[in-house]
Amino acid sequence: MNGKAAPRAEGAGTTRTRLERGRGALGPALELVHTGRAPTRALLTSELGVTRATAGVVAAELESLGLIRIDARPSAAAGSQGRPSHRLSVADGGPVVLAAQVHTDGFRAALVGLGGRIVATAPGCEAIGADPAEVLGSVVAAGSGLLRETGRRCVGAGLAVPSAVAEPEGTALNPLHLAWPAGADVRALFAEQVRAAGIAGAAFTGNDVNLAALAEHRHGAGRGARDLLCVATGHRGVGGALVLDGRLHIGSSGLALEVGHLTVNPEGRPCHCGSRGCLDVETDPLAFLTEAGREPGPEGLLQQANALLRDAYTDPGVRGAAEAMIDRLGLGLAGLVNILNPDRIILGGLHRTLLEADAERLRAVVADRSLWGRSGSVPILACTLDHNSLVGAAELAWQPVLDDPLGVLG
């Protein structure tokens, strides 16, 4: 022997060391791929601020957990030079979560994968009864059926409800448009049904518009916004939500942004809250149908109102009703802009359809009645995700995995 030490080959020990160093980066890495902000290993390396080798080990570990897919031989873009970076995407056959939404016209259950991808849905057509335990039992049964049909691994469950949800108790304080008792313990009831069905993972519950905003911020029209305001109609009523610096703002006890009870027509309709002329009763689907002189039909109110607005906008009665709704909505949004100064507003439900019908009128009202609107218009955009409350419910269930993938799935 010549006395010189042989060079050490890089092996399992080095890989383990890198993974130990990079374990804290697994969650942030998964969230970057989940939200589409790191579609390549090069971008993942840059966003995480780690070495290329560590990013590679982190990505490989996420792939071994069945969460992402690495394409090591992507095709190069036209005109590009050098070897293209590995492509990263969520795994097509990976785990899912059970997501569910309850509203006045029924419920919907779905399986949702990473990336906000809805894998399968089971719409519930039954009327929503006065017993939340019975309704949530039906919801979970529908989700369990989807899991049996697909054979997918489930890692948690999330539920969206049309009510403010008090924190940390998880009670539905004011399910105004459901027959449920105020203060129904929906989170505990949902978790009990999930456990009884043998579904793995934790169960979460949140307000439907809060969850819609969360989903749109991560996967839809709110992506990239720092301070995002979301206002939307459900099947009945109006809700609002705020995302600040990438986090859902729910206030000290889960009750922030009850925008439905802003007064926009002091001589208007009586509201369930005891006031008059609130957004909740002046700009929801029932208010629009009433203003347009239409009787509610057998189909859902939101579906009927959207169809009328899209198909009969040239009718003077429909157009007049729409303009009244737009002016009231604009007045409410202007007040919120003055208070919150968001960098983007997104609208969902009937409000999205009103924006599509006459965006110029709505933006003009907001600009005219808001201090910040006059100095620089706030972008007002339509929500882009179908079933965004469902996707938001799934985000709640995915959060433990995003926080610690190895701890939950390893």
Short mmCIF file of C-alpha atoms in Angstrom, two decimals:
data_model
loop_
_atom_site.label_atom_id
_atom_site.label_comp_id
_atom_site.label_asym_id
_atom_site.label_seq_id
_atom_site.Cartn_x
_atom_site.Cartn_y
_atom_site.Cartn_z
CA MET A 1 0.00 0.00 0.00
CA ASN A 2 1.22 3.52 -0.70
CA GLY A 3 -0.04 4.99 2.60
CA LYS A 4 -2.69 7.20 1.00
CA ALA A 5 -6.26 6.82 2.20
CA ALA A 6 -8.64 5.64 -0.47
CA PRO A 7 -11.33 8.21 -1.35
CA ARG A 8 -14.63 7.46 0.40
CA ALA A 9 -17.51 6.68 -1.86
CA GLU A 10 -20.68 8.65 -1.23
CA GLY A 11 -23.15 6.13 0.10
CA ALA A 12 -26.10 5.56 2.37
CA GLY A 13 -24.41 7.32 5.31
CA THR A 14 -24.02 10.56 3.36
CA THR A 15 -27.57 10.35 2.09
CA ARG A 16 -28.87 9.78 5.62
CA THR A 17 -26.86 12.76 6.86
CA ARG A 18 -28.32 14.96 4.16
CA LEU A 19 -31.83 13.73 4.93
CA GLU A 20 -31.32 14.39 8.64
CA ARG A 21 -30.22 17.92 7.77
CA GLY A 22 -33.07 18.27 5.31
CA ARG A 23 -35.86 16.74 7.39
CA GLY A 24 -36.94 20.21 8.45
CA ALA A 25 -37.21 21.06 4.76
CA LEU A 26 -39.55 18.16 3.90
CA GLY A 27 -42.71 20.05 4.85
CA PRO A 28 -41.76 23.31 3.13
CA ALA A 29 -40.64 21.32 0.07
CA LEU A 30 -43.94 19.45 -0.10
CA GLU A 31 -45.90 22.68 0.23
CA LEU A 32 -43.90 24.23 -2.61
CA VAL A 33 -44.78 21.33 -4.90
CA HIS A 34 -48.36 21.18 -3.57
CA THR A 35 -48.97 24.84 -4.43
CA GLY A 36 -47.17 24.71 -7.78
CA ARG A 37 -44.37 27.07 -6.74
CA ALA A 38 -41.60 24.50 -7.28
CA PRO A 39 -42.29 22.58 -10.49
CA THR A 40 -38.58 21.77 -10.90
CA ARG A 41 -35.77 20.66 -8.62
CA ALA A 42 -33.85 23.83 -9.49
CA LEU A 43 -36.70 26.00 -8.23
CA LEU A 44 -37.07 23.79 -5.16
CA THR A 45 -33.38 24.27 -4.39
CA SER A 46 -33.69 28.03 -4.78
CA GLU A 47 -36.88 28.38 -2.74
CA LEU A 48 -35.60 26.22 0.13
CA GLY A 49 -32.15 27.83 0.18
CA VAL A 50 -30.36 24.47 0.38
CA THR A 51 -27.75 22.75 -1.74
CA ARG A 52 -28.74 20.96 -4.91
CA ALA A 53 -27.76 17.63 -3.35
CA THR A 54 -29.91 18.23 -0.24
CA ALA A 55 -32.87 19.26 -2.40
CA GLY A 56 -32.40 16.04 -4.36
CA VAL A 57 -32.47 13.90 -1.21
CA VAL A 58 -35.52 15.76 0.13
CA ALA A 59 -37.38 15.30 -3.16
CA ALA A 60 -36.44 11.61 -3.24
CA GLU A 61 -37.77 11.12 0.29
CA LEU A 62 -41.08 12.78 -0.63
CA GLU A 63 -41.27 10.50 -3.66
CA SER A 64 -40.61 7.44 -1.49
CA LEU A 65 -43.53 8.48 0.72
CA GLY A 66 -45.77 8.40 -2.36
CA LEU A 67 -46.41 12.16 -2.25
CA ILE A 68 -44.61 13.53 -5.30
CA ARG A 69 -43.28 12.31 -8.64
CA ILE A 70 -39.85 13.15 -10.01
CA ASP A 71 -39.31 13.19 -13.76
CA ALA A 72 -35.54 12.84 -14.10
CA ARG A 73 -35.61 13.09 -17.90
CA PRO A 74 -37.92 15.97 -18.82
CA SER A 75 -37.91 17.25 -22.37
CA ALA A 76 -36.10 20.54 -22.86
CA ALA A 77 -38.08 23.63 -23.82
CA ALA A 78 -37.53 24.94 -27.34
CA GLY A 79 -34.49 27.22 -27.50
CA SER A 80 -33.21 26.28 -24.04
CA GLN A 81 -29.60 25.29 -23.40
CA GLY A 82 -28.16 22.71 -21.06
CA ARG A 83 -29.79 19.79 -19.31
CA PRO A 84 -33.29 20.61 -18.04
CA SER A 85 -33.92 20.35 -14.31
CA HIS A 86 -35.86 17.40 -12.93
CA ARG A 87 -39.61 18.05 -13.02
CA LEU A 88 -41.58 17.74 -9.78
CA SER A 89 -45.32 17.11 -9.50
CA VAL A 90 -47.74 15.61 -7.01
CA ALA A 91 -48.09 11.84 -7.31
CA ASP A 92 -51.15 10.82 -9.31
CA GLY A 93 -51.85 7.72 -7.22
CA GLY A 94 -50.81 9.15 -3.87
CA PRO A 95 -52.82 9.49 -0.67
CA VAL A 96 -56.03 11.49 -0.48
CA VAL A 97 -58.11 13.19 2.18
CA LEU A 98 -61.86 13.09 2.61
CA ALA A 99 -63.37 16.54 2.07
CA ALA A 100 -67.01 17.43 2.62
CA GLN A 101 -69.25 20.47 2.36
CA VAL A 102 -72.70 20.97 3.84
CA HIS A 103 -75.00 23.70 2.49
CA THR A 104 -78.69 24.52 2.51
CA ASP A 105 -79.45 22.40 -0.57
CA GLY A 106 -77.57 19.25 0.42
CA PHE A 107 -73.99 18.12 0.82
CA ARG A 108 -71.06 16.92 -1.25
CA ALA A 109 -68.27 14.53 -0.31
CA ALA A 110 -65.03 14.17 -2.25
CA LEU A 111 -61.58 12.65 -2.20
CA VAL A 112 -58.92 15.31 -2.77
CA GLY A 113 -55.25 14.71 -3.46
CA LEU A 114 -52.29 17.03 -3.14
CA GLY A 115 -52.32 20.01 -5.45
CA GLY A 116 -56.03 20.55 -4.75
CA ARG A 117 -56.95 17.82 -7.23
CA ILE A 118 -60.43 16.38 -6.76
CA VAL A 119 -60.09 12.63 -7.38
CA ALA A 120 -63.71 11.55 -6.91
CA THR A 121 -66.98 13.11 -5.74
CA ALA A 122 -70.25 11.84 -4.34
CA PRO A 123 -72.92 14.57 -4.39
CA GLY A 124 -75.56 14.21 -1.73
CA CYS A 125 -79.06 14.98 -2.88
CA GLU A 126 -80.90 14.63 0.38
CA ALA A 127 -82.42 17.56 2.28
CA ILE A 128 -80.38 18.77 5.24
CA GLY A 129 -82.26 17.83 8.40
CA ALA A 130 -82.22 19.39 11.84
CA ASP A 131 -79.93 16.77 13.39
CA PRO A 132 -76.30 17.55 12.50
CA ALA A 133 -75.13 14.10 13.67
CA GLU A 134 -77.44 12.41 11.20
CA VAL A 135 -76.37 14.68 8.34
CA LEU A 136 -72.67 14.23 9.07
CA GLY A 137 -73.19 10.48 9.28
CA SER A 138 -74.53 10.55 5.73
CA VAL A 139 -71.63 12.76 4.62
CA VAL A 140 -69.00 10.39 6.02
CA ALA A 141 -70.83 7.35 4.66
CA ALA A 142 -70.66 8.89 1.17
CA GLY A 143 -66.94 9.53 1.61
CA SER A 144 -66.35 6.01 2.89
CA GLY A 145 -68.04 4.69 -0.24
CA LEU A 146 -65.62 6.66 -2.40
CA LEU A 147 -62.66 5.24 -0.50
CA ARG A 148 -63.92 1.70 -1.00
CA GLU A 149 -64.49 2.30 -4.71
CA THR A 150 -61.10 3.85 -5.35
CA GLY A 151 -58.97 1.91 -2.88
CA ARG A 152 -57.01 5.06 -2.06
CA ARG A 153 -55.18 5.63 1.20
CA CYS A 154 -56.85 8.35 3.31
CA VAL A 155 -54.78 10.52 5.66
CA GLY A 156 -57.40 12.85 7.14
CA ALA A 157 -60.78 14.55 6.74
CA GLY A 158 -62.06 18.13 6.49
CA LEU A 159 -65.54 19.63 6.60
CA ALA A 160 -66.85 23.02 5.38
CA VAL A 161 -70.04 24.37 6.95
CA PRO A 162 -72.11 27.53 6.25
CA SER A 163 -71.57 28.98 9.71
CA ALA A 164 -68.99 30.78 11.77
CA VAL A 165 -67.01 28.10 13.61
CA ALA A 166 -65.85 29.10 17.07
CA GLU A 167 -62.26 28.29 18.01
CA PRO A 168 -60.98 26.26 19.69
CA GLU A 169 -64.29 24.53 20.45
CA GLY A 170 -65.30 23.81 16.86
CA THR A 171 -68.95 24.74 17.37
CA ALA A 172 -71.18 26.16 14.61
CA LEU A 173 -72.31 29.38 16.25
CA ASN A 174 -74.84 30.59 13.73
CA PRO A 175 -75.90 28.08 11.05
CA LEU A 176 -78.57 30.64 10.05
CA HIS A 177 -79.72 28.91 6.89
CA LEU A 178 -79.74 25.40 8.32
CA ALA A 179 -82.18 23.98 10.85
CA TRP A 180 -79.28 23.02 13.12
CA PRO A 181 -79.25 24.37 16.68
CA ALA A 182 -76.91 27.29 17.32
CA GLY A 183 -73.71 26.06 18.91
CA ALA A 184 -73.88 22.58 17.39
CA ASP A 185 -70.62 20.75 18.16
CA VAL A 186 -69.91 20.02 14.51
CA ARG A 187 -66.17 19.35 14.82
CA ALA A 188 -66.62 16.71 17.51
CA LEU A 189 -69.59 15.17 15.69
CA PHE A 190 -67.67 15.01 12.42
CA ALA A 191 -64.58 13.53 14.09
CA GLU A 192 -66.74 10.91 15.81
CA GLN A 193 -68.29 9.85 12.50
CA VAL A 194 -64.86 9.74 10.82
CA ARG A 195 -63.46 7.50 13.57
CA ALA A 196 -66.54 5.26 13.51
CA ALA A 197 -66.05 4.76 9.77
CA GLY A 198 -62.45 3.65 10.34
CA ILE A 199 -61.00 6.57 8.39
CA ALA A 200 -57.41 7.36 9.38
CA GLY A 201 -56.09 10.78 10.27
CA ALA A 202 -57.39 13.82 12.10
CA ALA A 203 -60.73 15.51 11.32
CA PHE A 204 -61.11 19.28 10.91
CA THR A 205 -64.00 21.72 10.43
CA GLY A 206 -64.16 25.32 9.21
CA ASN A 207 -66.37 28.01 7.74
CA ASP A 208 -67.07 27.44 4.04
CA VAL A 209 -65.98 30.89 2.79
CA ASN A 210 -62.83 30.85 4.94
CA LEU A 211 -61.93 27.53 3.35
CA ALA A 212 -62.79 28.78 -0.14
CA ALA A 213 -60.34 31.67 0.39
CA LEU A 214 -57.63 29.30 1.61
CA ALA A 215 -58.06 27.09 -1.47
CA GLU A 216 -58.07 30.04 -3.88
CA HIS A 217 -54.96 31.48 -2.25
CA ARG A 218 -53.04 28.23 -2.64
CA HIS A 219 -54.38 27.00 -5.97
CA GLY A 220 -56.61 29.59 -7.65
CA ALA A 221 -57.29 33.27 -8.25
CA GLY A 222 -55.63 34.36 -5.01
CA ARG A 223 -52.26 32.73 -5.67
CA GLY A 224 -49.44 35.19 -5.09
CA ALA A 225 -51.52 37.74 -3.16
CA ARG A 226 -50.19 38.87 0.19
CA ASP A 227 -53.42 40.30 1.63
CA LEU A 228 -56.38 38.60 -0.03
CA LEU A 229 -60.04 39.46 0.56
CA CYS A 230 -62.63 36.90 -0.54
CA VAL A 231 -66.37 37.65 -0.59
CA ALA A 232 -68.83 35.05 -1.80
CA THR A 233 -72.44 34.00 -1.79
CA GLY A 234 -73.33 30.50 -0.76
CA HIS A 235 -76.63 28.89 -1.58
CA ARG A 236 -77.98 31.38 0.98
CA GLY A 237 -76.31 34.36 2.58
CA VAL A 238 -72.92 36.05 2.08
CA GLY A 239 -69.57 35.30 3.67
CA GLY A 240 -66.11 36.82 3.69
CA ALA A 241 -62.56 35.76 4.47
CA LEU A 242 -59.13 37.31 4.68
CA VAL A 243 -55.71 35.77 4.03
CA LEU A 244 -52.85 37.83 5.53
CA ASP A 245 -49.24 37.08 4.64
CA GLY A 246 -50.28 33.65 3.39
CA ARG A 247 -52.29 32.67 6.48
CA LEU A 248 -56.03 32.56 6.96
CA HIS A 249 -57.09 35.27 9.42
CA ILE A 250 -59.87 33.97 11.66
CA GLY A 251 -59.56 36.38 14.58
CA SER A 252 -59.19 35.58 18.26
CA SER A 253 -62.01 33.02 18.31
CA GLY A 254 -62.67 32.10 14.69
CA LEU A 255 -65.26 34.80 14.01
CA ALA A 256 -63.40 37.37 11.89
CA LEU A 257 -64.80 38.74 8.61
CA GLU A 258 -68.52 38.24 9.15
CA VAL A 259 -68.99 40.58 6.18
CA GLY A 260 -72.51 39.38 5.50
CA HIS A 261 -73.73 41.70 8.22
CA LEU A 262 -72.44 44.95 6.77
CA THR A 263 -75.40 47.26 6.15
CA VAL A 264 -75.63 48.30 2.48
CA ASN A 265 -79.31 49.29 2.31
CA PRO A 266 -80.57 50.82 5.59
CA GLU A 267 -84.21 50.58 4.52
CA GLY A 268 -83.75 47.09 3.12
CA ARG A 269 -84.83 43.59 4.06
CA PRO A 270 -84.83 42.40 7.67
CA CYS A 271 -81.76 40.27 8.39
CA HIS A 272 -81.49 37.19 10.59
CA CYS A 273 -78.99 39.07 12.75
CA GLY A 274 -81.65 41.60 13.82
CA SER A 275 -80.51 44.45 11.58
CA ARG A 276 -81.81 45.49 8.15
CA GLY A 277 -80.29 45.72 4.69
CA CYS A 278 -77.22 43.54 5.33
CA LEU A 279 -75.17 42.11 2.45
CA ASP A 280 -76.42 38.72 3.62
CA VAL A 281 -80.01 39.47 2.59
CA GLU A 282 -79.43 42.13 -0.07
CA THR A 283 -76.95 40.38 -2.41
CA ASP A 284 -77.54 36.63 -2.05
CA PRO A 285 -79.30 34.38 -4.61
CA LEU A 286 -82.71 34.69 -2.95
CA ALA A 287 -82.46 38.50 -2.93
CA PHE A 288 -81.57 38.51 -6.63
CA LEU A 289 -84.46 36.23 -7.60
CA THR A 290 -86.86 38.35 -5.55
CA GLU A 291 -85.54 41.60 -7.04
CA ALA A 292 -85.93 40.14 -10.54
CA GLY A 293 -89.52 39.07 -9.80
CA ARG A 294 -88.80 35.34 -10.02
CA GLU A 295 -90.14 32.66 -7.71
CA PRO A 296 -87.56 30.19 -6.34
CA GLY A 297 -87.81 26.90 -8.25
CA PRO A 298 -87.11 23.31 -7.26
CA GLU A 299 -83.41 23.53 -8.15
CA GLY A 300 -80.90 25.14 -5.81
CA LEU A 301 -81.17 28.90 -5.33
CA LEU A 302 -77.56 29.57 -6.37
CA GLN A 303 -77.92 27.47 -9.51
CA GLN A 304 -81.20 29.19 -10.42
CA ALA A 305 -79.84 32.71 -9.80
CA ASN A 306 -76.65 32.08 -11.79
CA ALA A 307 -78.61 30.62 -14.70
CA LEU A 308 -81.03 33.57 -14.76
CA LEU A 309 -78.21 36.09 -14.71
CA ARG A 310 -76.27 34.36 -17.49
CA ASP A 311 -79.20 33.46 -19.75
CA ALA A 312 -81.56 36.43 -19.36
CA TYR A 313 -79.33 39.43 -18.67
CA THR A 314 -80.91 41.35 -21.56
CA ASP A 315 -84.32 41.18 -19.86
CA PRO A 316 -84.90 44.65 -18.30
CA GLY A 317 -86.13 43.20 -15.00
CA VAL A 318 -83.14 40.88 -14.68
CA ARG A 319 -80.67 43.59 -15.69
CA GLY A 320 -82.20 46.05 -13.23
CA ALA A 321 -82.00 43.51 -10.43
CA ALA A 322 -78.37 42.77 -11.32
CA GLU A 323 -77.44 46.45 -11.29
CA ALA A 324 -79.07 46.88 -7.87
CA MET A 325 -77.10 43.87 -6.57
CA ILE A 326 -73.86 45.21 -8.07
CA ASP A 327 -74.32 48.63 -6.49
CA ARG A 328 -75.00 47.14 -3.05
CA LEU A 329 -72.11 44.70 -3.34
CA GLY A 330 -69.81 47.50 -4.50
CA LEU A 331 -70.79 49.62 -1.51
CA GLY A 332 -69.94 46.75 0.85
CA LEU A 333 -66.64 46.03 -0.87
CA ALA A 334 -65.68 49.72 -0.73
CA GLY A 335 -66.13 49.73 3.04
CA LEU A 336 -64.00 46.61 3.36
CA VAL A 337 -61.28 48.12 1.16
CA ASN A 338 -61.20 51.21 3.38
CA ILE A 339 -60.75 49.05 6.49
CA LEU A 340 -58.53 46.22 5.23
CA ASN A 341 -56.58 47.67 2.28
CA PRO A 342 -56.21 44.28 0.52
CA ASP A 343 -54.01 43.89 -2.53
CA ARG A 344 -56.60 41.68 -4.25
CA ILE A 345 -60.32 40.90 -3.99
CA ILE A 346 -61.82 37.66 -5.28
CA LEU A 347 -65.53 36.97 -5.63
CA GLY A 348 -67.35 33.65 -5.58
CA GLY A 349 -70.83 32.24 -6.04
CA LEU A 350 -73.40 34.69 -7.40
CA HIS A 351 -70.96 37.55 -6.83
CA ARG A 352 -68.61 35.99 -9.36
CA THR A 353 -71.45 35.89 -11.89
CA LEU A 354 -72.32 39.54 -11.16
CA LEU A 355 -68.68 40.47 -11.81
CA GLU A 356 -68.76 38.57 -15.10
CA ALA A 357 -72.00 40.33 -16.09
CA ASP A 358 -70.75 43.91 -15.51
CA ALA A 359 -67.23 44.14 -14.15
CA GLU A 360 -66.89 47.79 -15.17
CA ARG A 361 -69.89 48.88 -13.09
CA LEU A 362 -68.74 46.97 -10.00
CA ARG A 363 -65.17 48.24 -10.19
CA ALA A 364 -66.41 51.80 -10.69
CA VAL A 365 -68.61 51.63 -7.57
CA VAL A 366 -65.75 50.30 -5.46
CA ALA A 367 -63.31 52.92 -6.79
CA ASP A 368 -65.80 55.75 -6.27
CA ARG A 369 -66.75 54.81 -2.70
CA SER A 370 -63.37 53.72 -1.33
CA LEU A 371 -60.48 55.92 -0.30
CA TRP A 372 -57.81 53.52 -1.59
CA GLY A 373 -59.78 52.73 -4.72
CA ARG A 374 -59.42 56.33 -5.84
CA SER A 375 -55.65 56.35 -5.41
CA GLY A 376 -55.12 53.01 -7.15
CA SER A 377 -57.71 50.43 -8.05
CA VAL A 378 -57.73 47.13 -6.16
CA PRO A 379 -57.88 44.16 -8.58
CA ILE A 380 -61.28 42.44 -8.35
CA LEU A 381 -61.19 38.94 -9.82
CA ALA A 382 -63.46 35.93 -10.06
CA CYS A 383 -62.72 32.81 -8.04
CA THR A 384 -61.41 30.17 -10.41
CA LEU A 385 -61.76 26.86 -8.55
CA ASP A 386 -64.81 24.70 -8.86
CA HIS A 387 -65.90 23.51 -5.40
CA ASN A 388 -63.34 25.75 -3.69
CA SER A 389 -64.86 25.17 -0.22
CA LEU A 390 -64.35 21.43 -0.71
CA VAL A 391 -60.74 22.01 -1.74
CA GLY A 392 -60.29 24.29 1.28
CA ALA A 393 -61.68 21.60 3.60
CA ALA A 394 -59.10 19.27 2.10
CA GLU A 395 -56.37 21.84 2.82
CA LEU A 396 -57.21 21.61 6.52
CA ALA A 397 -56.84 17.84 6.40
CA TRP A 398 -53.59 18.02 4.43
CA GLN A 399 -51.97 20.52 6.80
CA PRO A 400 -50.53 17.96 9.27
CA VAL A 401 -48.86 16.20 6.33
CA LEU A 402 -47.55 19.51 4.97
CA ASP A 403 -46.18 20.32 8.43
CA ASP A 404 -44.38 16.96 8.93
CA PRO A 405 -44.64 14.49 6.04
CA LEU A 406 -42.27 11.95 7.58
CA GLY A 407 -43.89 12.12 11.00
CA VAL A 408 -47.38 11.50 9.62
CA LEU A 409 -46.61 9.04 6.82
CA GLY A 410 -43.12 7.68 7.49
#
